[in-house]
XYZ file of C-alpha atoms in Angstrom:
657
model
C 108.844 37.327 117.780
C 107.870 41.014 117.453
C 104.185 40.121 117.256
C 104.459 37.843 120.310
C 106.229 40.608 122.240
C 103.519 43.133 121.356
C 100.818 40.615 122.330
C 102.574 39.905 125.648
C 102.791 43.612 126.446
C 99.108 44.089 125.545
C 97.991 41.158 127.715
C 100.166 42.403 130.587
C 98.569 45.845 130.426
C 95.062 44.359 130.324
C 95.790 42.094 133.317
C 96.981 45.089 135.295
C 94.054 47.270 134.238
C 91.287 44.862 135.315
C 90.682 44.821 139.118
C 89.813 41.138 139.207
C 90.712 40.806 142.898
C 87.677 42.788 144.093
C 85.227 39.838 144.240
C 87.754 37.880 146.299
C 88.247 40.794 148.691
C 84.495 41.284 149.115
C 83.916 37.570 149.767
C 86.823 37.380 152.212
C 85.740 40.363 154.274
C 82.104 39.199 154.344
C 83.059 35.679 155.384
C 85.515 36.920 158.020
C 82.965 39.346 159.474
C 80.221 36.716 159.486
C 82.428 34.410 161.537
C 83.336 37.179 163.992
C 79.705 38.301 164.309
C 78.787 34.867 165.640
C 80.873 35.713 168.728
C 78.765 38.840 169.136
C 75.548 36.784 169.141
C 74.544 37.466 165.531
C 73.894 34.647 163.064
C 74.096 35.907 159.472
C 71.705 34.129 157.112
C 72.435 36.241 154.029
C 76.074 37.165 153.491
C 75.402 40.479 151.715
C 73.411 41.751 154.704
C 76.705 42.188 156.625
C 77.676 45.101 154.394
C 74.112 46.457 154.091
C 73.824 46.734 157.875
C 76.798 49.086 157.872
C 74.827 51.462 155.650
C 71.687 51.443 157.824
C 70.362 54.929 158.538
C 67.527 53.886 160.844
C 66.599 50.921 163.071
C 62.937 50.191 163.804
C 63.111 48.185 167.011
C 60.570 46.233 169.013
C 60.336 47.099 172.677
C 59.538 43.887 174.524
C 62.493 41.542 174.776
C 64.748 43.680 172.580
C 65.000 46.963 174.453
C 63.647 45.366 177.622
C 64.482 42.121 179.442
C 61.090 40.493 178.757
C 60.998 39.459 182.437
C 57.630 40.862 183.405
C 56.299 41.332 186.916
C 53.010 42.808 188.121
C 53.967 45.816 190.241
C 50.681 47.710 190.416
C 47.024 46.663 190.551
C 43.773 48.620 190.479
C 40.775 46.399 191.166
C 37.185 47.086 192.182
C 37.946 50.797 192.147
C 40.706 50.297 194.698
C 44.465 50.414 194.329
C 45.952 47.184 195.673
C 49.418 46.220 196.731
C 50.336 43.483 194.197
C 51.845 41.406 196.990
C 48.613 41.405 199.025
C 45.685 39.065 198.512
C 42.176 40.245 197.672
C 40.729 39.485 201.105
C 39.477 43.060 201.410
C 37.145 42.372 198.514
C 33.936 40.361 198.659
C 34.096 36.673 197.790
C 32.091 37.191 194.618
C 34.363 39.986 193.366
C 37.530 38.029 194.225
C 36.263 34.854 192.550
C 35.424 36.739 189.341
C 38.919 38.228 189.180
C 40.605 34.864 189.825
C 38.271 33.165 187.325
C 39.263 35.676 184.655
C 42.980 35.173 185.345
C 42.808 31.354 185.332
C 40.470 30.814 182.388
C 41.385 33.627 179.999
C 45.006 32.613 179.492
C 47.164 30.660 177.089
C 49.566 29.775 179.904
C 49.508 26.956 182.443
C 50.510 26.446 186.068
C 52.125 23.249 187.326
C 52.566 22.725 191.068
C 55.233 20.111 191.875
C 54.210 17.360 194.291
C 57.194 18.069 196.513
C 55.839 21.543 197.209
C 58.458 23.438 195.206
C 57.921 26.677 193.315
C 55.162 26.684 190.715
C 56.264 26.172 187.111
C 54.611 28.561 184.662
C 54.378 28.351 180.882
C 53.220 30.871 178.318
C 54.316 34.273 177.098
C 56.151 36.569 179.543
C 52.970 38.625 179.990
C 50.865 35.528 180.700
C 53.435 34.209 183.161
C 53.509 37.561 184.994
C 49.703 37.566 185.315
C 49.533 33.925 186.443
C 52.325 34.530 188.969
C 50.377 37.446 190.396
C 47.235 35.296 190.442
C 49.023 32.741 192.617
C 50.096 35.513 195.013
C 46.491 36.622 195.537
C 45.310 33.083 196.317
C 44.421 31.547 192.957
C 44.195 27.733 192.817
C 44.678 27.318 189.078
C 43.524 23.700 188.737
C 40.569 24.143 191.080
C 39.263 27.213 189.220
C 39.517 25.486 185.853
C 37.661 22.392 187.084
C 34.720 24.465 188.335
C 33.973 25.801 184.849
C 34.480 24.698 181.266
C 35.540 26.726 178.251
C 32.926 26.725 175.492
C 34.394 29.298 173.112
C 37.664 31.226 172.719
C 38.460 34.464 170.921
C 42.302 34.362 170.722
C 44.317 37.473 171.465
C 44.399 39.559 168.296
C 47.287 41.903 167.481
C 44.855 44.187 165.629
C 42.254 44.417 168.399
C 44.866 44.083 171.179
C 42.607 41.860 173.293
C 41.304 38.325 173.652
C 38.354 36.618 175.334
C 36.977 33.315 176.569
C 33.424 32.126 177.288
C 33.142 29.737 180.235
C 30.194 27.636 181.365
C 29.421 27.654 185.092
C 26.608 26.059 187.054
C 24.664 29.321 187.168
C 25.305 30.553 183.601
C 27.977 31.760 181.199
C 30.705 34.314 181.897
C 32.637 35.968 179.105
C 36.044 37.219 180.250
C 37.997 39.798 178.242
C 41.646 40.712 178.738
C 43.869 43.093 176.782
C 45.192 46.606 176.309
C 43.791 48.613 179.212
C 42.502 51.674 177.350
C 40.877 49.520 174.659
C 39.105 47.238 177.164
C 38.074 50.270 179.244
C 36.417 51.892 176.214
C 34.086 48.856 175.975
C 33.037 48.930 179.641
C 29.665 50.378 180.643
C 30.036 49.404 184.303
C 32.610 48.426 186.922
C 32.789 45.942 189.785
C 32.973 47.446 193.281
C 34.656 46.012 196.400
C 31.391 44.575 197.709
C 30.770 42.715 194.458
C 28.025 45.015 193.195
C 28.073 46.305 189.611
C 28.223 50.103 189.352
C 27.417 52.179 186.282
C 30.460 53.677 184.552
C 30.017 57.402 184.987
C 32.126 59.920 183.076
C 33.987 60.778 186.289
C 34.763 57.129 187.063
C 35.844 56.524 183.455
C 38.242 59.463 183.709
C 39.536 58.115 187.035
C 40.342 54.729 185.475
C 41.870 56.465 182.460
C 44.131 58.561 184.699
C 45.241 55.375 186.472
C 46.191 53.869 183.118
C 48.085 57.028 182.132
C 49.912 57.119 185.468
C 50.970 53.480 185.058
C 52.072 54.164 181.488
C 54.071 57.194 182.587
C 55.945 54.859 184.947
C 56.804 52.614 181.963
C 54.286 49.931 182.996
C 52.411 47.781 180.504
C 48.716 48.117 181.391
C 46.414 45.112 181.069
C 42.694 45.318 181.910
C 40.224 42.572 182.850
C 36.502 42.768 182.123
C 33.584 40.372 181.957
C 29.900 40.069 181.203
C 27.206 37.454 181.806
C 25.461 35.886 178.853
C 22.412 33.723 178.252
C 23.825 30.878 176.186
C 20.343 29.720 175.237
C 20.188 32.599 172.778
C 22.851 30.898 170.683
C 22.042 27.600 168.872
C 24.647 24.912 169.603
C 25.603 24.621 165.932
C 26.507 28.338 165.867
C 28.855 28.222 168.885
C 31.976 27.740 166.737
C 31.311 30.942 164.765
C 29.988 32.900 167.754
C 31.230 36.486 167.985
C 31.643 37.144 171.671
C 29.914 40.323 172.920
C 32.418 43.122 173.542
C 30.451 46.336 173.982
C 28.598 46.072 177.290
C 31.318 44.884 179.668
C 31.971 45.255 183.388
C 35.483 46.335 184.304
C 37.090 44.062 186.892
C 40.437 45.821 187.190
C 43.731 46.914 185.719
C 47.267 45.721 186.409
C 50.586 47.384 185.622
C 53.386 45.077 184.459
C 56.990 46.199 184.687
C 59.458 45.052 182.047
C 62.842 46.596 182.939
C 65.176 47.933 180.262
C 68.121 45.736 179.355
C 71.463 46.762 180.869
C 73.533 48.674 178.330
C 70.600 49.617 176.081
C 70.905 53.330 176.879
C 74.594 53.321 175.935
C 73.823 51.342 172.760
C 71.160 53.863 171.711
C 73.574 56.730 172.414
C 76.199 54.995 170.277
C 73.677 54.680 167.426
C 72.815 58.370 167.706
C 76.519 59.296 167.563
C 76.849 57.078 164.492
C 73.998 58.887 162.729
C 71.611 55.924 162.986
C 68.164 56.898 164.253
C 66.546 54.344 166.566
C 62.733 54.186 166.378
C 60.593 52.158 168.768
C 57.597 50.342 167.274
C 55.503 48.599 169.935
C 52.018 47.334 170.627
C 51.993 48.929 174.084
C 49.987 52.061 174.763
C 51.526 55.377 173.913
C 52.309 56.403 177.511
C 54.142 53.154 178.283
C 56.035 53.360 175.000
C 56.985 56.972 175.707
C 58.202 56.151 179.222
C 60.349 53.226 178.041
C 61.727 55.346 175.171
C 62.762 58.027 177.671
C 64.324 55.394 179.921
C 66.280 53.894 177.016
C 67.401 57.269 175.675
C 65.461 56.973 172.414
C 63.498 60.093 173.355
C 65.154 63.165 174.815
C 63.320 64.518 177.850
C 64.347 68.067 176.880
C 62.901 67.876 173.364
C 59.296 68.429 172.294
C 57.434 65.114 172.562
C 54.294 65.420 170.499
C 52.735 63.998 167.360
C 54.201 62.851 164.974
C 57.373 62.276 167.063
C 55.245 60.020 169.255
C 52.289 58.594 167.381
C 49.731 55.809 167.585
C 49.693 53.163 164.884
C 46.043 53.867 164.080
C 46.755 57.562 163.368
C 49.695 56.679 161.108
C 47.668 53.978 159.351
C 44.838 56.376 158.488
C 47.149 58.971 156.901
C 47.438 59.321 153.136
C 50.554 57.902 151.504
C 52.121 61.342 151.034
C 51.330 62.332 154.635
C 52.860 59.070 155.887
C 56.000 59.862 153.928
C 56.278 63.276 155.585
C 55.558 61.917 159.067
C 57.807 58.822 158.817
C 61.042 60.815 159.083
C 59.872 62.479 162.294
C 58.472 59.392 164.038
C 60.583 58.131 166.950
C 57.998 56.155 168.929
C 54.949 54.378 167.531
C 52.626 52.930 170.161
C 49.587 50.688 169.816
C 50.930 49.585 166.464
C 49.967 46.504 164.515
C 52.397 44.508 162.330
C 50.846 46.220 159.306
C 51.680 49.643 160.787
C 55.310 48.540 161.082
C 55.247 47.488 157.424
C 53.793 50.857 156.366
C 56.500 52.680 158.350
C 59.261 50.626 156.706
C 57.857 51.323 153.231
C 57.553 55.059 153.940
C 61.123 55.268 155.268
C 62.511 53.398 152.242
C 60.708 55.801 149.907
C 62.464 58.650 151.744
C 65.833 57.079 150.882
C 66.602 55.450 154.234
C 68.391 52.131 154.579
C 66.069 50.469 157.073
C 66.820 47.739 159.609
C 63.867 46.156 161.423
C 63.722 43.861 164.451
C 60.870 41.417 164.922
C 60.012 38.153 166.598
C 56.443 37.245 165.685
C 54.966 35.538 162.644
C 53.059 38.750 161.902
C 56.375 40.634 161.712
C 57.461 38.602 158.668
C 56.210 41.114 156.014
C 58.103 44.009 157.663
C 61.253 41.875 158.097
C 61.092 40.880 154.433
C 60.386 44.416 153.216
C 63.231 46.018 155.218
C 66.741 46.315 153.804
C 67.936 44.269 156.779
C 65.563 42.059 158.753
C 66.738 41.180 162.264
C 64.813 38.369 163.959
C 65.135 37.280 167.568
C 66.847 33.948 168.239
C 65.146 33.200 171.576
C 61.625 34.596 171.273
C 61.440 34.659 167.471
C 59.195 32.283 165.541
C 60.495 30.150 162.687
C 58.531 32.260 160.194
C 60.221 35.440 161.472
C 63.656 33.818 161.280
C 63.052 32.609 157.718
C 62.061 36.141 156.665
C 65.109 37.768 158.260
C 68.673 38.353 157.088
C 70.343 38.187 160.510
C 69.254 36.371 163.680
C 70.098 38.089 166.990
C 70.813 35.066 169.159
C 70.406 36.770 172.550
C 67.461 39.069 171.614
C 69.494 42.036 172.904
C 69.514 45.473 171.240
C 73.184 45.904 172.138
C 73.906 42.990 169.776
C 72.097 44.878 166.998
C 74.521 47.776 167.500
C 77.456 45.347 167.276
C 76.069 44.174 163.934
C 76.036 47.802 162.719
C 79.675 48.134 163.811
C 80.722 44.999 161.941
C 78.709 46.060 158.904
C 80.570 49.343 158.774
C 83.830 47.448 159.146
C 82.931 45.334 156.088
C 82.232 48.435 154.013
C 85.375 50.175 155.239
C 87.556 47.125 154.516
C 86.211 46.883 150.977
C 87.043 50.559 150.482
C 90.555 50.024 151.866
C 91.183 47.225 149.406
C 89.775 49.235 146.488
C 92.077 52.157 147.309
C 95.060 49.809 147.551
C 94.203 47.927 144.354
C 93.445 51.014 142.271
C 96.745 52.591 143.332
C 98.642 49.521 142.116
C 96.587 49.333 138.918
C 96.970 53.000 138.015
C 100.702 53.095 138.779
C 101.541 49.868 136.903
C 99.310 50.760 133.966
C 100.733 54.251 133.492
C 104.335 53.076 133.901
C 103.962 50.281 131.348
C 101.910 52.277 128.848
C 104.245 55.292 128.914
C 107.319 53.038 128.682
C 105.799 50.939 125.875
C 104.817 54.015 123.840
C 108.169 55.770 124.326
C 110.633 52.893 124.018
C 108.638 49.902 122.800
C 109.526 47.937 125.940
C 108.049 47.662 129.434
C 110.001 47.712 132.716
C 107.502 45.371 134.405
C 107.142 42.102 132.501
C 104.210 39.669 132.597
C 105.675 37.354 135.257
C 106.543 40.288 137.519
C 103.044 41.709 137.204
C 101.539 38.321 138.011
C 103.489 38.409 141.282
C 102.300 41.995 141.889
C 98.749 40.842 141.172
C 99.181 38.034 143.689
C 100.304 40.562 146.322
C 97.443 42.845 145.417
C 94.584 40.403 144.880
C 95.146 37.510 147.251
C 97.521 38.543 150.014
C 96.390 42.185 149.943
C 92.743 41.186 150.096
C 93.422 38.849 152.999
C 95.403 41.493 154.888
C 92.926 44.364 154.468
C 89.733 42.271 154.625
C 90.540 41.091 158.132
C 90.994 44.517 159.704
C 88.876 44.513 162.907
C 86.322 47.305 163.489
C 87.488 50.434 165.290
C 85.641 52.931 167.491
C 85.990 55.596 164.795
C 83.574 53.650 162.586
C 80.737 54.585 164.957
C 81.654 58.280 164.947
C 80.730 58.915 161.326
C 77.456 59.129 159.460
C 76.070 56.081 157.632
C 76.843 55.845 153.940
C 73.258 55.618 152.709
C 72.097 54.476 149.291
C 73.418 56.887 146.706
C 76.857 57.855 147.921
C 79.825 56.590 145.877
C 81.911 53.617 146.952
C 85.137 55.411 146.019
C 85.114 58.625 148.041
C 86.989 61.856 147.417
C 89.353 60.986 150.265
C 90.197 57.720 148.521
C 90.754 59.503 145.191
C 93.100 61.963 146.905
C 95.129 59.190 148.555
C 95.196 57.220 145.318
C 96.421 60.146 143.201
C 99.104 61.152 145.725
C 100.596 57.644 145.911
C 100.146 56.757 142.231
C 101.651 60.066 141.085
C 104.670 59.530 143.318
C 105.202 55.948 142.133
C 104.737 56.783 138.454
C 107.033 59.808 138.612
C 109.875 58.128 140.492
C 109.794 54.862 138.529
C 109.539 56.517 135.112
C 112.555 58.648 136.021
C 114.488 55.448 136.733
C 113.135 53.850 133.550
C 114.338 56.740 131.368
C 117.563 57.637 133.193
C 118.193 54.758 135.580
C 121.617 53.852 134.169
C 123.025 57.262 135.048
C 121.177 57.650 138.382
C 122.165 54.185 139.570
C 125.735 54.647 138.197
C 125.672 51.638 135.929
C 127.739 53.163 133.112
C 130.479 50.582 133.622
C 128.045 47.735 132.967
C 127.214 46.475 129.508
C 124.045 47.920 128.018
C 122.186 44.606 128.400
C 123.262 44.142 132.039
C 122.537 47.763 132.906
C 119.049 47.435 131.441
C 118.393 44.234 133.406
C 119.627 45.778 136.663
C 117.491 48.885 136.086
C 114.354 46.853 135.335
C 115.009 44.614 138.367
C 115.466 47.701 140.518
C 112.214 49.212 139.182
C 110.360 45.953 139.884
C 111.789 45.690 143.401
C 111.051 49.342 144.170
C 107.516 49.022 142.796
C 106.805 46.019 145.042
C 108.169 47.790 148.132
C 106.039 50.835 147.297
C 102.994 48.536 147.464
C 104.143 46.887 150.699
C 104.538 50.242 152.444
C 101.369 51.622 150.844
C 99.432 48.686 152.269
C 99.920 50.301 155.690
C 98.494 53.550 154.308
C 95.434 51.708 152.968
C 94.553 50.584 156.519
C 93.583 54.114 157.529
C 92.375 56.108 154.501
C 91.239 59.064 156.638
C 93.595 58.984 159.631
C 97.097 60.410 159.699
C 98.377 57.731 162.070
C 98.298 54.619 159.859
C 100.100 52.452 162.432
C 97.418 52.598 165.121
C 96.528 49.030 166.147
C 98.663 47.445 163.423
C 100.514 45.125 165.797
C 97.210 43.700 167.044
C 96.334 42.487 163.558
C 98.639 39.478 163.457
C 97.356 38.316 160.065
C 98.201 41.675 158.470
C 101.698 41.678 159.934
C 102.179 38.065 158.887
C 101.178 38.800 155.286
C 103.501 41.806 155.123
C 106.312 39.598 156.447
C 105.558 36.775 153.984
C 105.402 39.202 151.048
C 108.760 40.742 152.007
C 110.440 37.326 152.404
C 109.124 36.118 149.046
C 110.280 39.321 147.350
C 113.789 38.773 148.705
C 113.747 35.159 147.474
C 112.521 36.214 144.027
C 115.213 38.850 143.560
C 118.059 36.800 144.973
C 117.245 33.269 143.820
C 114.553 33.214 141.101
C 116.191 35.511 138.585
C 116.018 33.104 135.655
C 112.256 32.557 136.024
C 111.461 36.267 136.437
C 114.121 37.363 133.885
C 115.804 39.566 136.480
C 119.216 39.757 138.171
C 120.413 39.945 141.764
C 120.702 43.377 143.358
C 123.497 44.609 145.579
C 122.881 45.858 149.092
C 123.131 49.490 147.943
C 120.273 49.099 145.448
C 118.264 47.185 148.036
C 118.569 50.090 150.447
C 117.531 52.581 147.750
C 114.481 50.422 146.819
C 113.339 50.199 150.430
C 113.994 53.924 151.012
C 111.901 54.914 147.983
C 109.060 52.667 149.208
C 109.392 54.099 152.704
C 108.759 57.624 151.398
C 105.117 56.627 150.844
C 104.532 56.887 154.622
C 105.453 60.573 155.125
C 103.897 61.303 151.726
C 100.579 59.813 152.866
C 100.765 61.857 156.087
C 101.368 65.124 154.232
C 98.767 64.239 151.581
C 96.024 64.039 154.178
C 96.357 67.770 154.789
C 95.062 68.346 151.260
C 91.347 69.301 151.590
C 88.801 67.467 149.470
C 85.418 68.750 148.284
C 82.128 67.285 149.503
C 80.838 66.821 145.980
C 81.813 63.336 144.669
C 84.505 63.413 141.984
C 82.442 61.637 139.248
C 79.753 64.319 139.576
C 82.164 66.942 138.231
C 81.892 65.183 134.873
C 78.093 65.438 134.864
C 75.933 68.485 134.117
C 75.636 70.751 137.139
C 71.868 70.155 137.327
C 72.421 66.451 137.990
C 74.217 66.993 141.289
C 72.328 67.445 144.532
C 73.881 68.575 147.824
C 74.378 65.861 150.462
C 71.450 65.064 152.749
C 73.355 65.625 155.946
C 76.394 67.386 157.253
C 79.478 65.323 156.637
C 82.995 65.371 157.859
C 85.898 65.743 155.456
C 85.164 63.620 152.426
C 81.800 62.588 153.727
C 82.127 58.847 154.373
C 84.361 56.011 155.303
């Protein structure tokens, strides 16, 4: 029997020492958050990404459709050297000039126009940019079907995200026209002439080139996306028919037809969302294919750039400049970059890699197939549910169902909640483990017996692992989560604040319960009882008090850093329900399950003392939070001094959640 008793005590101590409830708590909080995030328009594809998003230090966001509404409208036009009202037709221009412009709009597009027979509004298909251009074409008198029947497409150079332009060669009765369309400054650089109002072709002088360039810059400064149209005539007889499929369309000697400015308004609430990210220590970076002036203007409008700060390279940089840097130079520039314009998908990938090498936890938004490498490389890939391709969605961790940047910020909030809830449970569980372990070990060494037997500790483990995990894992996110810095990669899961709270509560529980274990008969005035009965009453009292210490300490675990641990507690109905269920079951165990637990019933006086001792943990937790904690993580004090590095950023007390 002695050997069995020793083995039972050993197993009991081991069960208490191992925090086996942590995987359950992590899974519960991830699953709960994933379900709640669906309401905030975020579909989680990889469960672990919920927690990772809470540690994000930077978000590399697309502009179009994410920061903006992706509802594009032509609001400015500059054709034949003349600024036009977008709502007017091109009647002031010659027929030849107008027909060339309309031909370029109708033929060099991936969109279509359908006119209902009942005379209703035209139905447009294609990308938002294509639809905006086609809609403007209809306003200036374009008959889409008629234009396309008058000429036939013989070769297409699809829009290329690297070259930022696309072209089409069309056969007409009098020859071949090659129409180019794309990023205004890139198309302009290939133009050697421009089309005037009377339809004549004028040489592109340096002064006229600068005039067009200023127009592009002015449009960009007004947050307009600039698209240019150009064309050239070509003698198709120079190209053998069998070589048409591999024909490289001429792109160097073009005639500029005109430039349009497309407005894509910022999404409502984006500015507030960016401000919230900044407060939370998460830097938002815009990575877009638009020209640098447009990108800068939108970034200022969204609050990503501060109008009062210095806006120069590398804060605002072109993708080509970043791409041509050496790896070490890219690493130095990456931290400073806020806006990257005229970027290709490969530039986005290079930026993500550079930021990760600098120690950032990087989240990336993307919607195109070409964004897949960057989405896969990032710590958290966020694809767009509406405009995103299937390839982008497959490469991402989370799908933003409404394509809205404000939903990305909600994901960050929930991610931080996941991390914070895991920390709350760890603090709660470690407090129980340390207290129970020390009490049983000290009692076993001193008297050869333990006040908390195996069955009692199984019940405590049930409170701690299952019910405790469920209660703390379902804590909803609070506003305070977005007022602290992100955790980052290398910071410890158990913070100094948690160690302080743990030691304060565990020390109190160990001290008070060991006092009752050693001198409980006298303190509880049980001298008139037989030795066996007095011992049973004392052990039952210790067990009951220990459980109530955990019940009251569960409130403390809700708010590891805040002095008011009751804030919002009544709104968490599951937490209150679990506390109520635990209390009811504890009463039933003490009063009616004595034989199974090897305990006895307690009188009302001992019940009051048990509850009072547990209740002390509340004021104790309040007072304990006045104890300052160092910034340096506790485990680092046990390492050589040379191994510790100061934190990367200023932190509040304790440094993290």
